[in-house]
mmCIF file of C-alpha atoms in Angstrom:
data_model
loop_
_atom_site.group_PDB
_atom_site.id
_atom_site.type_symbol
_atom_site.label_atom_id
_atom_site.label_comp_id
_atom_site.label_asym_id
_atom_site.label_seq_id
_atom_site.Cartn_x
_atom_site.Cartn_y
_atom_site.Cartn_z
ATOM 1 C CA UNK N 1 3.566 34.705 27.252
ATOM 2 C CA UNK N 2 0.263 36.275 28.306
ATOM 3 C CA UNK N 3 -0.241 38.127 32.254
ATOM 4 C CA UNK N 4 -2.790 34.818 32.573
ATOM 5 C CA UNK N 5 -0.624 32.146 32.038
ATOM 6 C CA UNK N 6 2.587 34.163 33.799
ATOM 7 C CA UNK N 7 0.315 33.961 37.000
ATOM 8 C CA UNK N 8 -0.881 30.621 36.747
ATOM 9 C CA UNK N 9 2.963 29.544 36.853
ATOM 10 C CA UNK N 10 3.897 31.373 39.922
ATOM 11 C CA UNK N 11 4.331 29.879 42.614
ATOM 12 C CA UNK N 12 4.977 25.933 41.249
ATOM 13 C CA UNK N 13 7.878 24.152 41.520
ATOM 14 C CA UNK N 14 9.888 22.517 39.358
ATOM 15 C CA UNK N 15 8.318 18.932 40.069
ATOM 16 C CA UNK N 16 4.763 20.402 39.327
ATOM 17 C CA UNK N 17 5.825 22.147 36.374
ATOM 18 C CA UNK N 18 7.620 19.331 34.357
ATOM 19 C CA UNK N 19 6.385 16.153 34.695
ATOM 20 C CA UNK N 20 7.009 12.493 32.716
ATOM 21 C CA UNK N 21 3.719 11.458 30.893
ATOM 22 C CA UNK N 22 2.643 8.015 31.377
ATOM 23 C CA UNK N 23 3.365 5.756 28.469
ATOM 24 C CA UNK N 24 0.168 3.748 26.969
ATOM 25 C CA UNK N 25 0.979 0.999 24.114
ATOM 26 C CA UNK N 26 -2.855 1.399 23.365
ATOM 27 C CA UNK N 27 -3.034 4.827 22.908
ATOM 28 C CA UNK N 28 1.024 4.770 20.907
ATOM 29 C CA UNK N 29 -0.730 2.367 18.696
ATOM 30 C CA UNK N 30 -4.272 4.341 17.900
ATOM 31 C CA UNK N 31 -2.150 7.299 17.462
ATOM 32 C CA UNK N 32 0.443 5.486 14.732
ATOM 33 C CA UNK N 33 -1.717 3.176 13.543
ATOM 34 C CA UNK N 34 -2.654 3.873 9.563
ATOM 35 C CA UNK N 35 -5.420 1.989 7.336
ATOM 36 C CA UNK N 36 -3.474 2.567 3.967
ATOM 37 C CA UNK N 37 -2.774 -0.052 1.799
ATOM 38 C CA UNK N 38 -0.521 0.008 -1.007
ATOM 39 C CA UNK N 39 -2.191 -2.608 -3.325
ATOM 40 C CA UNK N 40 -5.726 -1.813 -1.350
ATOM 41 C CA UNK N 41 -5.490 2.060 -2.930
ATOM 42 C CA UNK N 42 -4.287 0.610 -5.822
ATOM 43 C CA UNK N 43 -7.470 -1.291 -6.706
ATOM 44 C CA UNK N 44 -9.339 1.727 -5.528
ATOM 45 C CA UNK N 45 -7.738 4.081 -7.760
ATOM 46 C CA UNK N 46 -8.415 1.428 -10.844
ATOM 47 C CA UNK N 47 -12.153 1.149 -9.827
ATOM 48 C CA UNK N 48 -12.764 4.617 -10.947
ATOM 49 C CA UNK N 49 -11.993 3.908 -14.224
ATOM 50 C CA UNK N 50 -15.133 2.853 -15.513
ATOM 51 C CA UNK N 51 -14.418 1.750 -18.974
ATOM 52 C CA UNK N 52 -11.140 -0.158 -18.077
ATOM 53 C CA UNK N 53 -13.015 -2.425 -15.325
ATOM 54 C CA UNK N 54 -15.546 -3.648 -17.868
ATOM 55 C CA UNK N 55 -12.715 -4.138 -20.600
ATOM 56 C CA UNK N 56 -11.389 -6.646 -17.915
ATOM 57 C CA UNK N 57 -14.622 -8.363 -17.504
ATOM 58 C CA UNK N 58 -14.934 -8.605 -21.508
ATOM 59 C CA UNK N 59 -11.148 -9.880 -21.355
ATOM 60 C CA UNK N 60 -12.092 -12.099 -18.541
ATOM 61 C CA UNK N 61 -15.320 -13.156 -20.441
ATOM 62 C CA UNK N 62 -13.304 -14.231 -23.162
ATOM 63 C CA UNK N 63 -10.301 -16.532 -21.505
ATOM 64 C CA UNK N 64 -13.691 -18.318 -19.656
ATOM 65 C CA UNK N 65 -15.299 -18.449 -22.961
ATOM 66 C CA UNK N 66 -11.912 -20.676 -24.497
ATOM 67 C CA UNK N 67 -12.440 -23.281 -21.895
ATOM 68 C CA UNK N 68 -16.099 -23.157 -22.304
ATOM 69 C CA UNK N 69 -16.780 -22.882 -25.706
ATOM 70 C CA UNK N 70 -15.347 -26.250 -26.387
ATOM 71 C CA UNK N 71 -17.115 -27.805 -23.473
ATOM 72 C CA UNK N 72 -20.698 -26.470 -24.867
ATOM 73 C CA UNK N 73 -19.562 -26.940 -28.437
ATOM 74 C CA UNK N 74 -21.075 -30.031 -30.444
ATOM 75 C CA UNK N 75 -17.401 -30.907 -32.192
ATOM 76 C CA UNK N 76 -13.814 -31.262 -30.142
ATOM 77 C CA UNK N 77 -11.059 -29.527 -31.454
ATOM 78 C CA UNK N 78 -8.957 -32.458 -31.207
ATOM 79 C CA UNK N 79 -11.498 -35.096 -32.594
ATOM 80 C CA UNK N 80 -12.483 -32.908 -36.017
ATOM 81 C CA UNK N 81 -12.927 -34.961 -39.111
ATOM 82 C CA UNK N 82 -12.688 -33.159 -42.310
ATOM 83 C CA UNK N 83 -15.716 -33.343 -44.528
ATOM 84 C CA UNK N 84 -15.635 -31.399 -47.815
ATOM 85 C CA UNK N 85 -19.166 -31.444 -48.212
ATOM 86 C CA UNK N 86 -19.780 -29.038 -45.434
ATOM 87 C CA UNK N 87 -16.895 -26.358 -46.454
ATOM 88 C CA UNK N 88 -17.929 -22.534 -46.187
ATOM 89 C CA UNK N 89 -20.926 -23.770 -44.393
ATOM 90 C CA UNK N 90 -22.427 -20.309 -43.161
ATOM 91 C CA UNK N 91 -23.152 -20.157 -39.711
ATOM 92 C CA UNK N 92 -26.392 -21.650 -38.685
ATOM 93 C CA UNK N 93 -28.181 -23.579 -35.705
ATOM 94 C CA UNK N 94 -25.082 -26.767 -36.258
ATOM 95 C CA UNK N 95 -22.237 -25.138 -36.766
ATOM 96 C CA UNK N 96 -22.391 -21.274 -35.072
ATOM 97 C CA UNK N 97 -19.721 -20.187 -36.263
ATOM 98 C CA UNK N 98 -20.093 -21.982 -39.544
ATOM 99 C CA UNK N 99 -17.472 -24.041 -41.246
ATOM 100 C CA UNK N 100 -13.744 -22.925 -42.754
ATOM 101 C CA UNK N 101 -12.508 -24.428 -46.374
ATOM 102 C CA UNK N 102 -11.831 -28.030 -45.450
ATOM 103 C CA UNK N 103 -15.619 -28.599 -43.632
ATOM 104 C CA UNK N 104 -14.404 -28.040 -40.138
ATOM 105 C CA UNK N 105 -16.116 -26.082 -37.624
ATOM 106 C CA UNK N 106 -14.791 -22.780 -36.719
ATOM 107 C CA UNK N 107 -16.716 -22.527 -33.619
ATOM 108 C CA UNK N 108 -14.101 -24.463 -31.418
ATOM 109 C CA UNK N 109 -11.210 -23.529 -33.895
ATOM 110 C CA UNK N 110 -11.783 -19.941 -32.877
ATOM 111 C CA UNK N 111 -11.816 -20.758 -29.264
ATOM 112 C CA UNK N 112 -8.907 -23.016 -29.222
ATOM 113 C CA UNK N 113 -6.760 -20.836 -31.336
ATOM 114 C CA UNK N 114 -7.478 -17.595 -28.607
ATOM 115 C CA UNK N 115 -6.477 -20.118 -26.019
ATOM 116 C CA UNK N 116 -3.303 -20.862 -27.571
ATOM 117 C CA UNK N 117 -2.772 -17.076 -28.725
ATOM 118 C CA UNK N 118 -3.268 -15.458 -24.755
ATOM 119 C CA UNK N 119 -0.851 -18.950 -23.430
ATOM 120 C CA UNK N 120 1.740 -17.556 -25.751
ATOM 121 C CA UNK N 121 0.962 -13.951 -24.510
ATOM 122 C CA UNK N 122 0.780 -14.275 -21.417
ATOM 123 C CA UNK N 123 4.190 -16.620 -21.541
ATOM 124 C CA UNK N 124 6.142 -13.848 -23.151
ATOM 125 C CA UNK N 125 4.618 -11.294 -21.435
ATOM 126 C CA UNK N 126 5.918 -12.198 -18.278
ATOM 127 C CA UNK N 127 9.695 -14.003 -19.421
ATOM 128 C CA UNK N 128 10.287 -10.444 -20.911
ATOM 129 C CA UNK N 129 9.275 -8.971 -17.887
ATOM 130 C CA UNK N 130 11.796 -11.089 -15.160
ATOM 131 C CA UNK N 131 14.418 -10.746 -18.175
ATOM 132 C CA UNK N 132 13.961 -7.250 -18.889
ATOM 133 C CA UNK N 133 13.325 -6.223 -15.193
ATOM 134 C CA UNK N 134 16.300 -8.159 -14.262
ATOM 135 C CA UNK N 135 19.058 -6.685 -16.820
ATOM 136 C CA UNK N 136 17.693 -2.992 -16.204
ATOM 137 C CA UNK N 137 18.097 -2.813 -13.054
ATOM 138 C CA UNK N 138 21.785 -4.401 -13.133
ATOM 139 C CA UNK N 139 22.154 -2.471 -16.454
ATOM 140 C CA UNK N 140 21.249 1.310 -14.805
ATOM 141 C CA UNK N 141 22.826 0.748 -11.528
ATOM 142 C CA UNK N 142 26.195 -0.993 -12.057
ATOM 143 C CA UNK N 143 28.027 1.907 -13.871
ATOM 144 C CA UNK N 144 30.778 -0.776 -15.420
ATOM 145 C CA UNK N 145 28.406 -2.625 -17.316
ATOM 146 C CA UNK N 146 26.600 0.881 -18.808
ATOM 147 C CA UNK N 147 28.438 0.457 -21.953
ATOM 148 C CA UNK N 148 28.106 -3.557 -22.311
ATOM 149 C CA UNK N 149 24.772 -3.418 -22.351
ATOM 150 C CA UNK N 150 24.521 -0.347 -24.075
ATOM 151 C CA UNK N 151 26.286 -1.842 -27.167
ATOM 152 C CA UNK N 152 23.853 -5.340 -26.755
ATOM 153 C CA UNK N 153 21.063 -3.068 -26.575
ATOM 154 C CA UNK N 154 21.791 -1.149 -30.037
ATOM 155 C CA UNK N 155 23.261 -4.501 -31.462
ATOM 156 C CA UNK N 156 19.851 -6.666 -31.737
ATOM 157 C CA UNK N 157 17.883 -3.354 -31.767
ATOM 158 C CA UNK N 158 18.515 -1.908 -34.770
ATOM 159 C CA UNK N 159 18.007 -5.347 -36.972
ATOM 160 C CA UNK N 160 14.171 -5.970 -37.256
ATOM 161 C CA UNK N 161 12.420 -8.709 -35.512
ATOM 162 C CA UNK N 162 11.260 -10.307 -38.850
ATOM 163 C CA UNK N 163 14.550 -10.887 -39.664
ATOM 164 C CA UNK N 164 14.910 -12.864 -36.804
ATOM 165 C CA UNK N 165 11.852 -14.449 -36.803
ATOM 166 C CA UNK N 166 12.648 -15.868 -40.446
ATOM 167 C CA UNK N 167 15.810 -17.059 -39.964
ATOM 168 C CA UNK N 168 14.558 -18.856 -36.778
ATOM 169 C CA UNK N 169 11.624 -20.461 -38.261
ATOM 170 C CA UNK N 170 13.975 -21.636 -41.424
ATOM 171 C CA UNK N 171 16.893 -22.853 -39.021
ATOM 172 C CA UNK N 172 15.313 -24.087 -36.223
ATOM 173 C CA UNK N 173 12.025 -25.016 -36.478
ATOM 174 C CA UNK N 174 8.630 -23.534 -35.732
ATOM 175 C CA UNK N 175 6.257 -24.781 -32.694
ATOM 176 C CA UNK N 176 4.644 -22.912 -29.972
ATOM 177 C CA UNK N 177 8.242 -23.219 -27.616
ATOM 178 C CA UNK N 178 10.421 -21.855 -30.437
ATOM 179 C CA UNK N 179 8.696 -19.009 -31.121
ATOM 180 C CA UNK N 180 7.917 -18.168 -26.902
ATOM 181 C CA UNK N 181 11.470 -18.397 -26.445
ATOM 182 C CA UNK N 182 12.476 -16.551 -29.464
ATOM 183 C CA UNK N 183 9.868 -13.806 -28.691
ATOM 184 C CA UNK N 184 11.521 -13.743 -24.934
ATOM 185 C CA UNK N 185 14.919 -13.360 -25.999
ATOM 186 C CA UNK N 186 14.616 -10.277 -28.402
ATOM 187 C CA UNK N 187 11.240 -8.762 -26.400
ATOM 188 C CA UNK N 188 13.272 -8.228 -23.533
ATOM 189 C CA UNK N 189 14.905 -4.766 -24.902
ATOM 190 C CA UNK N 190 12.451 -2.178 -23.944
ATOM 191 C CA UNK N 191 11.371 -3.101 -20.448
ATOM 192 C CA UNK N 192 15.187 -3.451 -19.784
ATOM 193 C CA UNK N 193 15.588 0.069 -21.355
ATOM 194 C CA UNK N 194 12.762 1.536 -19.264
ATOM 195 C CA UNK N 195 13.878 0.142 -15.984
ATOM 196 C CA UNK N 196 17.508 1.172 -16.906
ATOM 197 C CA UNK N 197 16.192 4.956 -17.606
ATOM 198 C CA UNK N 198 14.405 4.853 -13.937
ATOM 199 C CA UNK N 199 17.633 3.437 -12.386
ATOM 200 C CA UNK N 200 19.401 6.121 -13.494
ATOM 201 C CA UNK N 201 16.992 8.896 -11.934
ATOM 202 C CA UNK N 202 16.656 7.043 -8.377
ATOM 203 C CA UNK N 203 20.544 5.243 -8.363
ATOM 204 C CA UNK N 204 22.043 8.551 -6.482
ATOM 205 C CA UNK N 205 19.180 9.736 -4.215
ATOM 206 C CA UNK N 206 20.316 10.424 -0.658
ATOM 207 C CA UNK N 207 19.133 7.316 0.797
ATOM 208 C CA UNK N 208 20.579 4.959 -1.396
ATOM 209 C CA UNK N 209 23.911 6.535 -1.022
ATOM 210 C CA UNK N 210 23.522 6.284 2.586
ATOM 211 C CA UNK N 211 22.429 2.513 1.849
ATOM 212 C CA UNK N 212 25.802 2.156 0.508
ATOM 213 C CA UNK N 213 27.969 4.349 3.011
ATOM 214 C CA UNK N 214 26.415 1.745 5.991
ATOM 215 C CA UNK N 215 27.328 -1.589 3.508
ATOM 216 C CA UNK N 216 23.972 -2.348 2.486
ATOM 217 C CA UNK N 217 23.900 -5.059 -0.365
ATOM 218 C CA UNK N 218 23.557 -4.294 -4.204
ATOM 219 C CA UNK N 219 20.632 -7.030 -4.278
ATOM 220 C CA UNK N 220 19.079 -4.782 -1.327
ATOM 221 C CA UNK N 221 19.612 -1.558 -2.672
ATOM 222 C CA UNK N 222 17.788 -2.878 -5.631
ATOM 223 C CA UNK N 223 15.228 -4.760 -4.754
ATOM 224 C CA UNK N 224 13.952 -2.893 -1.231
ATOM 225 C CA UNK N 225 15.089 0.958 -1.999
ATOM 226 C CA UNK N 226 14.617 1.264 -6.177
ATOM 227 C CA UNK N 227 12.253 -1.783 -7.322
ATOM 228 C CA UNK N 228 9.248 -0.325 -5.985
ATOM 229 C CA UNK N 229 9.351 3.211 -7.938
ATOM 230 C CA UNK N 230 9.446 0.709 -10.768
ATOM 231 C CA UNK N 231 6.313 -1.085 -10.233
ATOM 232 C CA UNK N 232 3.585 1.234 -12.392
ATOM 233 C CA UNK N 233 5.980 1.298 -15.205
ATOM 234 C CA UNK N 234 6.314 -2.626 -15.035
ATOM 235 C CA UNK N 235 2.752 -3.337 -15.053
ATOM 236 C CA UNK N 236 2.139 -0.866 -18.008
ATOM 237 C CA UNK N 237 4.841 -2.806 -19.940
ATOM 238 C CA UNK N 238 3.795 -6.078 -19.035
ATOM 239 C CA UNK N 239 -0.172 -5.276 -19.850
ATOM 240 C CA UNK N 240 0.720 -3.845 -23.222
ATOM 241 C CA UNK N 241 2.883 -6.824 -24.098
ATOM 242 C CA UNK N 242 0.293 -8.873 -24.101
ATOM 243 C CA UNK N 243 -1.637 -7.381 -27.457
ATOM 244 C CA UNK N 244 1.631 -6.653 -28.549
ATOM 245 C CA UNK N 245 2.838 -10.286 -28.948
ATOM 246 C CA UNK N 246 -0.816 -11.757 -30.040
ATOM 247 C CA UNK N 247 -0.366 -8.881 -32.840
ATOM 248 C CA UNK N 248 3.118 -9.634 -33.541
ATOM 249 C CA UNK N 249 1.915 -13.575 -33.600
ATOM 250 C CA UNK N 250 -0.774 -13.051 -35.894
ATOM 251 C CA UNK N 251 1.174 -10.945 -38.169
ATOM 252 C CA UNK N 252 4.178 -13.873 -38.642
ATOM 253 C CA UNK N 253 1.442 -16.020 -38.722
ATOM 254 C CA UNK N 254 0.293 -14.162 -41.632
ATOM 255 C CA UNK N 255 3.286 -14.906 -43.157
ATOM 256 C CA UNK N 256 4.050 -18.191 -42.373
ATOM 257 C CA UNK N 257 6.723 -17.625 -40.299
ATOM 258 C CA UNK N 258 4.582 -18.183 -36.702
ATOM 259 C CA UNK N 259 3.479 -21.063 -35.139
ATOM 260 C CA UNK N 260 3.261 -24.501 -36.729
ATOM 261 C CA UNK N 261 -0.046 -24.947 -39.039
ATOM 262 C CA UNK N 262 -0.814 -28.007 -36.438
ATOM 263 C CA UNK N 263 -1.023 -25.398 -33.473
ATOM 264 C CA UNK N 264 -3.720 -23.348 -34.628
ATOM 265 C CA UNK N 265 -3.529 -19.919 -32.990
ATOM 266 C CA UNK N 266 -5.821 -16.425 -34.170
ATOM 267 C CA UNK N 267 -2.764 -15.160 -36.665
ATOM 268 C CA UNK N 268 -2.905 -19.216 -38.418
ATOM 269 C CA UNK N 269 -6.877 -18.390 -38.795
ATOM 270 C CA UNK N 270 -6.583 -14.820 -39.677
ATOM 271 C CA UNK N 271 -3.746 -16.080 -42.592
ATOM 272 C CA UNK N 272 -6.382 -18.943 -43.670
ATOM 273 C CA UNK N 273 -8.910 -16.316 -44.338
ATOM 274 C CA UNK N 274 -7.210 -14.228 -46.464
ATOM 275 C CA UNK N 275 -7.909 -15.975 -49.689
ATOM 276 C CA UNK N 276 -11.763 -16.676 -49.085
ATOM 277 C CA UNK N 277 -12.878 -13.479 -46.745
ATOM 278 C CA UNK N 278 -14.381 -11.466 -49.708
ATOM 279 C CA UNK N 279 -16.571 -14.492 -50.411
ATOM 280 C CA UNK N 280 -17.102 -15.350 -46.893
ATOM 281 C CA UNK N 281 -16.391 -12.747 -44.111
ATOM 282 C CA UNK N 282 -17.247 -14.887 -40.971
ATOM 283 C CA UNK N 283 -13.933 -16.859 -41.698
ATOM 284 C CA UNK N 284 -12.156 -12.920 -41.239
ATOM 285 C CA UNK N 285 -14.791 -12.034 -38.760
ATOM 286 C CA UNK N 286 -14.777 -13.766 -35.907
ATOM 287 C CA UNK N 287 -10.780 -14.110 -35.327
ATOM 288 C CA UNK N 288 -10.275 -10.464 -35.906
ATOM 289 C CA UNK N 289 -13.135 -9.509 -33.201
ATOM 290 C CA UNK N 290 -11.256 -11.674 -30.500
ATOM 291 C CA UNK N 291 -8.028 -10.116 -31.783
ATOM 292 C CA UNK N 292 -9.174 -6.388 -31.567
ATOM 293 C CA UNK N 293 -11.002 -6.863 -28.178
ATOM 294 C CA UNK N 294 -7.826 -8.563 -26.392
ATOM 295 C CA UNK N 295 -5.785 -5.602 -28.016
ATOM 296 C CA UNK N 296 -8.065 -2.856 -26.661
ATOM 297 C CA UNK N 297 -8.733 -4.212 -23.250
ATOM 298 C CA UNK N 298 -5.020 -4.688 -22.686
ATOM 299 C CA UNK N 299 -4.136 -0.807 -24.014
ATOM 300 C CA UNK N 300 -7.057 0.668 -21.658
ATOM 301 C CA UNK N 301 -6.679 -1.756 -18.233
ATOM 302 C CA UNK N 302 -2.740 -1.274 -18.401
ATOM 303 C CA UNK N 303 -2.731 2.362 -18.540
ATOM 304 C CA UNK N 304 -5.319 2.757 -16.005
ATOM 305 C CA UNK N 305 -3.668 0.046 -13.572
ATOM 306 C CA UNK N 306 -0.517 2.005 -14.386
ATOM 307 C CA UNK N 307 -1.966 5.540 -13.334
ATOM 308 C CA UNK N 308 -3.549 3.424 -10.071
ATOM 309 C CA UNK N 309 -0.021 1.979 -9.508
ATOM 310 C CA UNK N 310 1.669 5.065 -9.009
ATOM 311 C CA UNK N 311 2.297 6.105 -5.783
ATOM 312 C CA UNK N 312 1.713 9.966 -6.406
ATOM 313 C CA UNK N 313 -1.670 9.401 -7.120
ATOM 314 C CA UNK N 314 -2.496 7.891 -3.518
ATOM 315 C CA UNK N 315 -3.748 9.905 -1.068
#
């Protein structure tokens, strides 16, 4: 202690030397008080990335344009009457998108079949993620069930989805419900592994075993204390399942072993094309644009939303 400050406290007594300071709510709160925002620094964070903010508006450009097209279009989807005459019809001022093998115009075929093909996406895409998110958490956390799930996990795994694609489309039928369930019930596997792998890391932290030692509930624990490390992980899963199924839909498609030929979806188009593309590339064209841009705007905006998600890179 300086000679300064030493004689500035002789002399005082106690009372003047200690002394309670007034309490003030106001200036408590202006002291505590913070502007962050989780999701708010989020957004900001996915604003800087440039090229994934206008692959949204192109992705967002494109579900508009499904509704739209058909509105501006001169034919309805539902209403089309074949005409032979006008087959392979190039496109021109009538039809812009010209005309497929059977006279019909490919305009609102290509629009309805994207709608359909991001429905079916998007349907999957998030039943795989409440499944998936579900089971790995119960999977990583509840130690008895480890090597249940485990043994599930490795069981429908390691046999390849077209196997069970074709024997579901020869046994059971094929329509746009089949195959979102079906895609659901074997898409599930690695978000659930993920989420268990994450469990695992943040299961035995300090404050979740003091969570425990005080009683607090496993539904709790999980939801309040481990769920939200989770999050950036989730939405990079859930972004990149959306290409991932329209891919996966196209390909059965392909095949014949997607969606019934009376729901017309991008993989039906892209397997009509095959025999007449050389001839007439607009049939391949246009479906395989859509297909591409949905699959690159979905890799780009879920790895940037991901990075943006994570909590580490907040300030």
């Amino acid at each position: 202690m300086s000679s300064e400050v030493a004689k500035s406290l002789e002399g005082k007594t106690e009372d003047e030397l200690f002394y309670f300071v007034p309490y003030s709510s106001e200036e408590a709160e202006s002291i505590g008080y913070s502007d962050y925002s989780y999701w708010g620094s989020v957004f900001q964070n996915f604003k800087k990335k440039k090229s994934a903010v206008f692959m949204s508006g192109v992705f967002i450009f494109i579900f508009i344009m499904t509704f739209v097209a058909l509105a501006i279009g001169k034919y309805d989807y539902s209403e089309l009457v074949t005409n032979s005459s006008l087959a392979f019809t190039r496109p021109n001022g009538e039809f812009w998108f010209g005309t497929d093998n059977l006279g019909r115009d490919y305009w609102c075929q290509v629009w309805y079949a994207a709608r359909i093909s991001i429905m079916l996406a998007a349907i999957v895409a998030l039943g795989e993620c409440v499944l998936g998110v579900t089971i790995g958490l119960i999977w990583g956390y509840v130690r008895a069930l480890d090597s249940f799930f485990t043994n599930l996990y490795n069981l429908i795994n390691n046999v390849p989805m077209i196997i069970y694609m074709t024997l579901i489309a020869l046994m059971v039928g094929q329509s746009f419900l089949i195959m979102a369930v079906s895609l659901i019930a074997f898409g599930w596997l690695g978000m659930a592994r993920n989420v268990r792998n994450l469990v695992f890391m943040y299961r035995d932290r300090e404050y979740n075993l003091a969570s425990r030692c005080l009683g607090t509930s496993l539904l709790h624990i999980l939801t309040k204390n481990i769920f939200p490390y989770l999050i950036s992980v989730i939405i990079l899963r859930l972004a990149l399942s959306i290409p991932n199924t329209i891919s996966l839909e196209s390909t059965l498609s392909y095949l014949g072993l997607g969606l019934d030929v009376n729901t017309p979806s991008l993989g039906i188009l892209l397997r009509n094309a095959r025999s007449y593309f050389l001839q007439f590339p607009y049939l391949l064209i246009f479906p395989a644009v859509i297909v591409s841009l949905i699959t690159v705007t979905f890799y780009l905006v879920g790895n940037a939303f991901s990075d943006a998600a994570d909590p580490r890179n907040h300030r």
